[in-house]
Amino acid sequence: MIKWFRSARGRRPIRQSPPSSSGSDRYNEGYERGYTEGLVKGRDTFHIPFQGTSIIIPTYNQAEYLIQCIGSIEAHTPEPHEIIVVDNASTDDIASCLKPFGGKIRFARLEQNRGFAGGVNYGIMMAKGETVVILNNDILVTPNWLTHMLRCLDSDPQIGAVGPVTNYISGEQQIPVPYEDVKEMWEFAAGHNVPDEGKWREADRLVGFCLLLHRDVLHHIGYLDEGYRIGNYEDDDWIIRLRLTGRKLFIAGDSFIHHFGSVSMKQLGQQFESVHHHNELYYTNKWDNPYAWVTNMKEGALARFPGLRSGHDFYPSHVLVRDQSGLVYFLLNGRKYALSGGAEQVGAEAVLLSRLDIRQIPDGEYSLTSEQIREMLDSAAMDESLSAGEAGAGQLVEGPGGRVYQWSRGTMRPFASLHTLERWHMALRKRSVWPLERLNSVPEGDLIIAPPHLDNPVL
């Protein structure tokens, strides 16, 4: 359910009494025509981004922190922006707390707590800015925070995401601070946030408490994985996916913001340990060794085949996918082909992808029948006696140690993990077993990764 605190947006305005004259019919006709044309214009322009920043704040309770956060944004963000608050089924009436801000806030309330990933994803779907900030609710932004981050982001087209520095976070973004309370913080921030490109530095990791990126990067990388519960690790997961595409991460050291720190996670109490354990296990099973994969891509496929990648470049070939509406496609060598006929006739289960993901995959020139798809799947199950040059398109190959690959256009593409195979419904497919020297005779191609798990039915 989405609510906008602006009386003329999102619902039909209250009709005023028409003039009591013979012109009342013309008044009514003009009113209806204006309203209808306004709806059409709104629908036609909704997808067009505005030249500003969408600031997405997922929240669960903690209304006091949220109000402080929004107040700091309004006070210290002169750039064009919109604020999107996504409420994860809070119990402290967040909606009423936001009413004093009027039409400055776009607000969505989810019917259940979908965690940080689910809240961010819903906000991404709503965002209209050319740039997007993902922001925790327990943040106070400071003068020039966005100005300096935008300068850093726009300094290099290969930068995929930028983060600020802060007083409380894990990793490289935490800096020592002299203040002991918020009142003293403002003076420190004013002295710190002066333009200084010498404080910008490339990083291997950014934390999702505050991330700035271009809108099209979201389209290329896709949504956060909602397989992570409540919070933790979903930002690391998304950052790994971004780095695999060849994009850079930067810390804008001349942008400082205050972070109260893990407010929502602390609220979990004893439940925190089970949530953390689940997410850590999910992350490990999904990636095995994520930083090794980033290094392999840099030194291997990205070096041999340079250029930025999109998320769909890490999807396998010879697999069925579907969107939330039930439309089914066959992925074949980086393109999607519409299926004419029922997916059940293929004998393979379709993998759910978001509409955003599917739109990014280039279209094939024609549709495919279930018979044609079955034939291609059958031909991919090649005999292990064939040499590398005779391997069939889409064939699965197992190497020493159990690592599985897919033959694709002259390369062997490794699956990141068993979880990846299972998510693509390919764990039970036939595969040939090759010795190491035979695998080494074929160049390694782009990694195959698992698609993000999505719970929200509107994505």
Short mmCIF file of C-alpha atoms in Angstrom, two decimals:
data_model
loop_
_atom_site.label_atom_id
_atom_site.label_comp_id
_atom_site.label_asym_id
_atom_site.label_seq_id
_atom_site.Cartn_x
_atom_site.Cartn_y
_atom_site.Cartn_z
CA MET A 1 0.00 0.00 0.00
CA ILE A 2 1.46 3.34 -1.04
CA LYS A 3 0.41 6.65 0.46
CA TRP A 4 1.47 10.10 -0.64
CA PHE A 5 0.98 12.96 1.75
CA ARG A 6 -0.15 15.30 -0.96
CA SER A 7 -3.85 15.70 -1.45
CA ALA A 8 -3.81 15.84 -5.25
CA ARG A 9 -1.51 12.88 -5.83
CA GLY A 10 -2.57 9.24 -5.80
CA ARG A 11 -6.33 9.81 -5.47
CA ARG A 12 -9.09 11.67 -7.20
CA PRO A 13 -9.49 15.19 -5.86
CA ILE A 14 -12.68 16.23 -4.12
CA ARG A 15 -15.00 17.88 -6.59
CA GLN A 16 -16.10 21.38 -5.72
CA SER A 17 -19.72 22.36 -6.31
CA PRO A 18 -20.15 23.47 -9.94
CA PRO A 19 -21.38 26.95 -10.76
CA SER A 20 -25.19 27.22 -10.50
CA SER A 21 -25.62 28.44 -14.04
CA SER A 22 -26.30 27.09 -17.46
CA GLY A 23 -22.54 26.59 -17.79
CA SER A 24 -22.50 23.79 -15.21
CA ASP A 25 -22.49 21.12 -17.91
CA ARG A 26 -19.43 22.69 -19.51
CA TYR A 27 -17.80 22.88 -16.08
CA ASN A 28 -18.39 19.16 -15.46
CA GLU A 29 -17.17 18.21 -18.91
CA GLY A 30 -14.05 20.31 -18.50
CA TYR A 31 -13.42 18.89 -15.03
CA GLU A 32 -13.72 15.29 -16.19
CA ARG A 33 -11.56 15.95 -19.23
CA GLY A 34 -8.85 17.64 -17.14
CA TYR A 35 -8.82 14.82 -14.61
CA THR A 36 -8.65 12.12 -17.32
CA GLU A 37 -5.87 13.88 -19.22
CA GLY A 38 -3.96 14.34 -15.96
CA LEU A 39 -4.08 10.62 -15.24
CA VAL A 40 -2.85 9.78 -18.74
CA LYS A 41 -0.03 12.33 -18.48
CA GLY A 42 1.00 10.94 -15.09
CA ARG A 43 1.11 7.36 -16.36
CA ASP A 44 3.04 8.35 -19.50
CA THR A 45 5.72 10.27 -17.58
CA PHE A 46 6.03 8.11 -14.46
CA HIS A 47 8.98 6.13 -15.82
CA ILE A 48 10.96 9.26 -16.74
CA PRO A 49 13.56 10.05 -14.04
CA PHE A 50 13.94 13.56 -12.69
CA GLN A 51 17.29 15.32 -12.43
CA GLY A 52 17.74 14.77 -8.73
CA THR A 53 18.35 12.13 -6.08
CA SER A 54 15.91 9.62 -4.64
CA ILE A 55 16.74 9.01 -0.97
CA ILE A 56 15.34 5.62 0.08
CA ILE A 57 14.93 5.00 3.81
CA PRO A 58 13.64 1.59 4.90
CA THR A 59 12.36 1.70 8.47
CA TYR A 60 10.94 -0.50 11.18
CA ASN A 61 9.65 1.35 14.24
CA GLN A 62 12.22 3.82 15.67
CA ALA A 63 10.05 6.77 14.58
CA GLU A 64 12.14 9.23 16.62
CA TYR A 65 15.32 8.37 14.73
CA LEU A 66 13.50 8.49 11.39
CA ILE A 67 12.10 11.98 12.07
CA GLN A 68 15.57 13.24 13.04
CA CYS A 69 17.01 11.69 9.88
CA ILE A 70 14.45 13.34 7.61
CA GLY A 71 14.86 16.65 9.39
CA SER A 72 18.62 16.56 8.78
CA ILE A 73 18.06 15.78 5.09
CA GLU A 74 15.70 18.71 4.69
CA ALA A 75 18.13 21.03 6.49
CA HIS A 76 21.32 20.00 4.70
CA THR A 77 20.38 18.84 1.19
CA PRO A 78 19.98 21.78 -1.21
CA GLU A 79 20.19 19.49 -4.26
CA PRO A 80 16.89 18.41 -5.88
CA HIS A 81 15.74 15.28 -4.10
CA GLU A 82 12.81 13.14 -3.09
CA ILE A 83 12.55 11.18 0.16
CA ILE A 84 11.01 7.70 -0.02
CA VAL A 85 10.18 6.04 3.29
CA VAL A 86 9.32 2.33 3.18
CA ASP A 87 7.77 1.12 6.44
CA ASN A 88 8.29 -2.57 7.18
CA ALA A 89 4.98 -3.05 9.03
CA SER A 90 5.99 -0.93 12.03
CA THR A 91 3.82 -0.84 15.14
CA ASP A 92 4.51 2.77 16.14
CA ASP A 93 2.37 4.53 13.49
CA ILE A 94 5.12 5.86 11.27
CA ALA A 95 2.54 7.31 8.88
CA SER A 96 1.16 9.73 11.46
CA CYS A 97 4.66 10.81 12.42
CA LEU A 98 5.37 11.77 8.81
CA LYS A 99 2.28 13.94 8.30
CA PRO A 100 3.98 17.16 9.44
CA PHE A 101 6.33 16.84 6.44
CA GLY A 102 3.35 17.04 4.07
CA GLY A 103 4.06 16.39 0.39
CA LYS A 104 7.83 16.20 0.86
CA ILE A 105 7.66 12.48 1.65
CA ARG A 106 6.65 9.57 -0.55
CA PHE A 107 5.57 6.78 1.74
CA ALA A 108 4.89 3.06 1.39
CA ARG A 109 3.79 0.70 4.14
CA LEU A 110 4.44 -3.00 3.62
CA GLU A 111 1.97 -5.46 5.09
CA GLN A 112 4.77 -7.51 6.65
CA ASN A 113 8.36 -6.92 7.67
CA ARG A 114 10.43 -7.77 4.60
CA GLY A 115 13.68 -6.67 6.20
CA PHE A 116 16.26 -4.23 4.93
CA ALA A 117 16.48 -5.87 1.50
CA GLY A 118 12.72 -5.98 0.98
CA GLY A 119 12.27 -2.38 2.11
CA VAL A 120 15.08 -1.11 -0.12
CA ASN A 121 13.77 -3.07 -3.10
CA TYR A 122 10.32 -1.55 -2.76
CA GLY A 123 11.91 1.90 -2.57
CA ILE A 124 14.00 1.20 -5.68
CA MET A 125 10.80 0.34 -7.52
CA MET A 126 9.32 3.73 -6.49
CA ALA A 127 12.43 5.86 -7.10
CA LYS A 128 12.43 8.43 -9.92
CA GLY A 129 15.75 10.21 -9.39
CA GLU A 130 18.71 9.92 -11.77
CA THR A 131 20.78 9.11 -8.71
CA VAL A 132 19.72 7.05 -5.69
CA VAL A 133 20.80 7.03 -2.06
CA ILE A 134 20.08 4.03 0.16
CA LEU A 135 20.06 5.34 3.73
CA ASN A 136 19.58 3.84 7.20
CA ASN A 137 16.95 5.49 9.40
CA ASP A 138 19.43 6.08 12.26
CA ILE A 139 21.50 8.66 10.36
CA LEU A 140 22.02 12.40 10.66
CA VAL A 141 23.29 13.87 7.40
CA THR A 142 25.42 17.02 7.56
CA PRO A 143 26.19 20.07 5.39
CA ASN A 144 27.64 19.15 1.96
CA TRP A 145 27.18 15.41 2.54
CA LEU A 146 25.48 14.78 -0.81
CA THR A 147 27.34 17.50 -2.69
CA HIS A 148 30.71 15.86 -2.14
CA MET A 149 29.43 12.32 -2.73
CA LEU A 150 27.91 13.37 -6.07
CA ARG A 151 31.19 14.98 -7.12
CA CYS A 152 33.01 11.75 -6.33
CA LEU A 153 30.45 9.59 -8.14
CA ASP A 154 30.60 11.73 -11.28
CA SER A 155 34.42 11.84 -11.35
CA ASP A 156 34.75 8.47 -13.09
CA PRO A 157 32.16 6.60 -15.17
CA GLN A 158 33.48 3.30 -13.81
CA ILE A 159 32.50 4.18 -10.23
CA GLY A 160 29.46 2.10 -9.35
CA ALA A 161 28.80 3.28 -5.79
CA VAL A 162 30.08 5.85 -3.31
CA GLY A 163 29.86 5.86 0.48
CA PRO A 164 30.70 8.52 3.10
CA VAL A 165 32.76 8.26 6.26
CA THR A 166 31.16 8.10 9.68
CA ASN A 167 31.70 7.66 13.39
CA TYR A 168 30.26 4.16 13.77
CA ILE A 169 30.43 1.38 11.17
CA SER A 170 32.51 -1.68 10.32
CA GLY A 171 35.39 -1.41 7.89
CA GLU A 172 37.25 1.44 6.23
CA GLN A 173 34.46 4.02 6.44
CA GLN A 174 34.76 4.54 10.20
CA ILE A 175 37.01 7.42 11.21
CA PRO A 176 38.03 8.64 14.68
CA VAL A 177 35.93 11.57 15.93
CA PRO A 178 36.53 13.99 18.81
CA TYR A 179 32.92 14.61 19.82
CA GLU A 180 30.96 12.82 22.51
CA ASP A 181 27.41 13.96 21.75
CA VAL A 182 25.34 15.11 18.80
CA LYS A 183 25.57 18.79 19.74
CA GLU A 184 29.35 18.67 19.32
CA MET A 185 29.02 16.61 16.13
CA TRP A 186 27.71 19.51 14.02
CA GLU A 187 30.83 21.61 14.62
CA PHE A 188 33.09 18.68 13.73
CA ALA A 189 31.10 17.93 10.56
CA ALA A 190 31.26 21.56 9.43
CA GLY A 191 35.04 21.51 9.69
CA HIS A 192 35.38 18.09 8.09
CA ASN A 193 33.05 18.48 5.10
CA VAL A 194 35.15 20.78 2.95
CA PRO A 195 35.89 19.80 -0.69
CA ASP A 196 38.98 17.61 -0.80
CA GLU A 197 39.48 15.10 -3.62
CA GLY A 198 42.57 13.90 -1.79
CA LYS A 199 40.23 12.20 0.67
CA TRP A 200 38.56 10.10 -2.04
CA ARG A 201 39.85 6.55 -2.20
CA GLU A 202 38.91 3.31 -3.89
CA ALA A 203 37.64 0.56 -1.60
CA ASP A 204 36.97 -3.17 -1.75
CA ARG A 205 33.83 -2.87 0.37
CA LEU A 206 31.13 -0.33 1.20
CA VAL A 207 28.53 -0.74 3.93
CA GLY A 208 24.88 -0.22 3.06
CA PHE A 209 24.14 2.34 5.80
CA CYS A 210 24.58 5.02 3.10
CA LEU A 211 25.18 4.24 -0.58
CA LEU A 212 25.01 6.63 -3.55
CA LEU A 213 24.74 5.31 -7.09
CA HIS A 214 23.40 6.18 -10.50
CA ARG A 215 19.91 4.89 -11.26
CA ASP A 216 21.10 2.88 -14.26
CA VAL A 217 23.54 0.95 -12.04
CA LEU A 218 20.52 -0.43 -10.17
CA HIS A 219 19.08 -1.51 -13.49
CA HIS A 220 22.34 -3.25 -14.41
CA ILE A 221 22.91 -4.95 -11.04
CA GLY A 222 19.32 -5.66 -9.96
CA TYR A 223 17.54 -5.84 -6.63
CA LEU A 224 18.94 -6.86 -3.25
CA ASP A 225 18.59 -10.53 -2.36
CA GLU A 226 15.59 -11.00 -0.04
CA GLY A 227 16.87 -14.38 1.10
CA TYR A 228 18.63 -12.51 3.91
CA ARG A 229 16.45 -12.07 6.98
CA ILE A 230 15.82 -8.65 8.59
CA GLY A 231 19.32 -7.24 8.02
CA ASN A 232 23.07 -7.96 7.63
CA TYR A 233 24.96 -9.36 4.64
CA GLU A 234 22.47 -8.27 1.96
CA ASP A 235 24.54 -5.14 1.29
CA ASP A 236 27.76 -7.20 1.10
CA ASP A 237 26.03 -9.52 -1.36
CA TRP A 238 24.93 -6.63 -3.60
CA ILE A 239 28.40 -5.04 -3.45
CA ILE A 240 30.01 -8.30 -4.61
CA ARG A 241 27.62 -8.40 -7.56
CA LEU A 242 28.52 -4.82 -8.43
CA ARG A 243 32.27 -5.47 -8.24
CA LEU A 244 31.99 -8.53 -10.48
CA THR A 245 30.71 -6.25 -13.25
CA GLY A 246 34.00 -4.33 -13.24
CA ARG A 247 32.64 -1.24 -11.49
CA LYS A 248 34.56 0.51 -8.71
CA LEU A 249 33.66 1.43 -5.14
CA PHE A 250 34.79 4.75 -3.68
CA ILE A 251 34.76 6.32 -0.23
CA ALA A 252 34.17 10.07 -0.33
CA GLY A 253 36.32 10.97 2.66
CA ASP A 254 35.21 14.61 2.55
CA SER A 255 31.60 13.60 3.28
CA PHE A 256 30.93 12.79 6.94
CA ILE A 257 27.56 11.75 8.37
CA HIS A 258 26.61 10.69 11.90
CA HIS A 259 25.47 7.12 12.51
CA PHE A 260 23.75 6.22 15.77
CA GLY A 261 24.42 2.58 14.90
CA SER A 262 22.48 -0.67 14.45
CA VAL A 263 19.31 0.71 16.05
CA SER A 264 16.94 -1.72 14.31
CA MET A 265 19.24 -4.71 14.78
CA LYS A 266 19.69 -4.00 18.51
CA GLN A 267 15.90 -4.06 18.80
CA LEU A 268 15.97 -7.76 17.88
CA GLY A 269 17.47 -8.65 21.26
CA GLN A 270 18.05 -12.40 21.62
CA GLN A 271 16.74 -12.96 18.09
CA PHE A 272 19.80 -11.19 16.68
CA GLU A 273 22.07 -14.23 16.96
CA SER A 274 19.74 -16.50 14.98
CA VAL A 275 19.22 -13.83 12.30
CA HIS A 276 22.96 -13.22 12.01
CA HIS A 277 23.72 -16.97 11.83
CA HIS A 278 21.10 -17.54 9.12
CA ASN A 279 22.38 -14.65 6.99
CA GLU A 280 26.03 -15.62 7.40
CA LEU A 281 25.25 -19.19 6.33
CA TYR A 282 23.15 -18.01 3.39
CA TYR A 283 25.97 -15.70 2.25
CA THR A 284 28.62 -18.41 2.55
CA ASN A 285 26.55 -21.03 0.73
CA LYS A 286 25.73 -18.59 -2.04
CA TRP A 287 29.24 -17.29 -2.69
CA ASP A 288 31.70 -19.83 -1.28
CA ASN A 289 34.63 -17.36 -1.47
CA PRO A 290 33.27 -14.10 -2.92
CA TYR A 291 36.47 -12.06 -2.86
CA ALA A 292 38.30 -14.84 -4.68
CA TRP A 293 35.64 -14.67 -7.40
CA VAL A 294 36.14 -10.90 -7.71
CA THR A 295 39.90 -11.41 -8.10
CA ASN A 296 39.39 -14.22 -10.63
CA MET A 297 37.07 -12.03 -12.71
CA LYS A 298 39.53 -9.12 -12.70
CA GLU A 299 42.48 -11.27 -13.66
CA GLY A 300 40.54 -13.59 -15.97
CA ALA A 301 37.35 -12.83 -17.87
CA LEU A 302 37.39 -9.05 -17.36
CA ALA A 303 41.00 -8.89 -18.52
CA ARG A 304 40.40 -11.06 -21.60
CA PHE A 305 37.01 -9.57 -22.46
CA PRO A 306 37.13 -6.00 -21.08
CA GLY A 307 34.05 -3.86 -20.52
CA LEU A 308 31.45 -3.35 -17.84
CA ARG A 309 29.00 -6.18 -17.27
CA SER A 310 25.33 -6.28 -16.32
CA GLY A 311 23.73 -8.68 -13.89
CA HIS A 312 22.25 -10.79 -16.66
CA ASP A 313 25.74 -11.42 -18.05
CA PHE A 314 26.23 -13.68 -15.01
CA TYR A 315 23.17 -15.80 -15.75
CA PRO A 316 23.60 -19.20 -17.42
CA SER A 317 22.43 -20.27 -20.84
CA HIS A 318 19.88 -23.00 -21.57
CA VAL A 319 17.53 -22.23 -18.69
CA LEU A 320 13.86 -21.19 -18.36
CA VAL A 321 12.99 -17.99 -16.48
CA ARG A 322 9.71 -16.29 -15.66
CA ASP A 323 8.50 -13.01 -14.20
CA GLN A 324 5.85 -12.41 -11.54
CA SER A 325 3.10 -12.27 -14.16
CA GLY A 326 3.94 -15.77 -15.40
CA LEU A 327 5.58 -14.86 -18.73
CA VAL A 328 8.21 -17.51 -19.53
CA TYR A 329 11.42 -17.12 -21.52
CA PHE A 330 14.35 -19.32 -22.50
CA LEU A 331 17.81 -17.86 -21.83
CA LEU A 332 20.17 -18.74 -24.65
CA ASN A 333 23.65 -17.24 -24.98
CA GLY A 334 22.79 -13.97 -23.26
CA ARG A 335 19.39 -13.40 -24.87
CA LYS A 336 15.84 -14.21 -23.85
CA TYR A 337 13.45 -15.98 -26.19
CA ALA A 338 9.73 -15.96 -25.56
CA LEU A 339 8.23 -19.41 -25.12
CA SER A 340 5.28 -20.18 -27.34
CA GLY A 341 3.27 -22.83 -25.53
CA GLY A 342 3.26 -24.06 -21.95
CA ALA A 343 6.42 -24.28 -19.84
CA GLU A 344 5.23 -27.58 -18.38
CA GLN A 345 5.75 -29.17 -21.81
CA VAL A 346 9.46 -28.44 -21.63
CA GLY A 347 9.91 -30.61 -18.56
CA ALA A 348 11.98 -27.98 -16.72
CA GLU A 349 11.03 -25.53 -13.97
CA ALA A 350 11.29 -21.79 -14.71
CA VAL A 351 13.35 -19.61 -12.36
CA LEU A 352 11.68 -16.47 -11.00
CA LEU A 353 13.39 -13.20 -11.95
CA SER A 354 12.23 -9.65 -11.31
CA ARG A 355 10.65 -7.65 -14.10
CA LEU A 356 13.63 -5.31 -13.78
CA ASP A 357 16.06 -8.16 -14.49
CA ILE A 358 14.08 -9.54 -17.40
CA ARG A 359 13.76 -6.13 -19.06
CA GLN A 360 17.55 -5.80 -19.09
CA ILE A 361 18.11 -9.08 -20.96
CA PRO A 362 18.26 -8.48 -24.74
CA ASP A 363 15.42 -10.03 -26.73
CA GLY A 364 15.95 -12.86 -29.18
CA GLU A 365 14.74 -12.42 -32.74
CA TYR A 366 11.99 -15.01 -32.49
CA SER A 367 10.02 -17.19 -30.10
CA LEU A 368 10.78 -20.83 -29.36
CA THR A 369 8.47 -23.78 -29.03
CA SER A 370 8.70 -26.26 -26.17
CA GLU A 371 9.92 -28.88 -28.64
CA GLN A 372 12.80 -26.69 -29.79
CA ILE A 373 13.81 -25.98 -26.19
CA ARG A 374 13.72 -29.67 -25.27
CA GLU A 375 15.97 -30.46 -28.22
CA MET A 376 18.52 -27.84 -27.12
CA LEU A 377 18.48 -29.14 -23.55
CA ASP A 378 18.98 -32.68 -24.77
CA SER A 379 21.90 -31.68 -27.01
CA ALA A 380 23.57 -29.98 -24.02
CA ALA A 381 23.84 -33.37 -22.28
CA MET A 382 26.98 -34.39 -24.18
CA ASP A 383 29.03 -37.54 -23.74
CA GLU A 384 32.16 -37.10 -21.60
CA SER A 385 34.36 -38.65 -24.27
CA LEU A 386 34.01 -35.59 -26.51
CA SER A 387 36.93 -33.19 -26.68
CA ALA A 388 36.73 -29.55 -25.62
CA GLY A 389 36.33 -28.37 -29.19
CA GLU A 390 33.37 -30.71 -29.68
CA ALA A 391 31.52 -29.76 -26.51
CA GLY A 392 27.90 -28.80 -26.99
CA ALA A 393 26.46 -25.38 -26.24
CA GLY A 394 25.12 -25.27 -22.69
CA GLN A 395 26.87 -28.48 -21.64
CA LEU A 396 27.67 -28.83 -17.92
CA VAL A 397 31.16 -29.99 -17.04
CA GLU A 398 32.50 -31.06 -13.66
CA GLY A 399 36.16 -30.56 -12.88
CA PRO A 400 38.44 -31.80 -10.10
CA GLY A 401 37.10 -30.95 -6.66
CA GLY A 402 33.52 -30.94 -7.88
CA ARG A 403 33.47 -27.42 -9.39
CA VAL A 404 30.83 -27.25 -12.13
CA TYR A 405 31.13 -25.20 -15.35
CA GLN A 406 28.97 -24.48 -18.37
CA TRP A 407 30.37 -24.48 -21.87
CA SER A 408 29.43 -21.18 -23.51
CA ARG A 409 30.73 -19.69 -26.73
CA GLY A 410 34.27 -20.97 -26.45
CA THR A 411 34.68 -20.53 -22.69
CA MET A 412 34.05 -22.50 -19.54
CA ARG A 413 31.92 -20.50 -17.12
CA PRO A 414 32.20 -21.58 -13.45
CA PHE A 415 29.16 -21.74 -11.17
CA ALA A 416 29.87 -19.82 -7.98
CA SER A 417 28.53 -22.57 -5.72
CA LEU A 418 26.18 -25.50 -5.32
CA HIS A 419 23.58 -22.95 -4.19
CA THR A 420 23.91 -21.33 -7.63
CA LEU A 421 23.26 -24.63 -9.40
CA GLU A 422 20.23 -25.26 -7.21
CA ARG A 423 18.78 -21.77 -7.70
CA TRP A 424 18.91 -22.28 -11.47
CA HIS A 425 17.35 -25.78 -11.11
CA MET A 426 20.44 -27.27 -12.75
CA ALA A 427 21.88 -29.36 -9.90
CA LEU A 428 20.40 -32.59 -11.29
CA ARG A 429 21.31 -32.03 -14.93
CA LYS A 430 23.70 -34.46 -16.58
CA ARG A 431 27.30 -33.31 -16.72
CA SER A 432 30.57 -34.57 -18.09
CA VAL A 433 33.66 -35.02 -15.91
CA TRP A 434 36.83 -33.46 -17.29
CA PRO A 435 40.42 -33.70 -15.99
CA LEU A 436 42.22 -30.51 -15.00
CA GLU A 437 44.46 -30.34 -18.08
CA ARG A 438 41.43 -30.53 -20.34
CA LEU A 439 39.68 -27.74 -18.43
CA ASN A 440 42.81 -25.59 -18.57
CA SER A 441 42.83 -25.88 -22.38
CA VAL A 442 39.66 -23.74 -22.50
CA PRO A 443 39.59 -20.07 -21.36
CA GLU A 444 37.46 -19.37 -18.31
CA GLY A 445 34.50 -17.10 -19.01
CA ASP A 446 32.24 -14.96 -16.85
CA LEU A 447 31.15 -16.38 -13.51
CA ILE A 448 27.61 -17.74 -13.16
CA ILE A 449 25.89 -16.42 -10.02
CA ALA A 450 22.59 -17.13 -8.33
CA PRO A 451 19.67 -14.79 -9.05
CA PRO A 452 18.46 -12.82 -6.02
CA HIS A 453 15.65 -14.43 -4.07
CA LEU A 454 12.53 -12.22 -4.19
CA ASP A 455 9.52 -12.41 -1.89
CA ASN A 456 7.68 -9.26 -2.88
CA PRO A 457 5.15 -10.14 -5.60
CA VAL A 458 5.24 -6.69 -7.23
CA LEU A 459 8.95 -6.69 -8.18
#
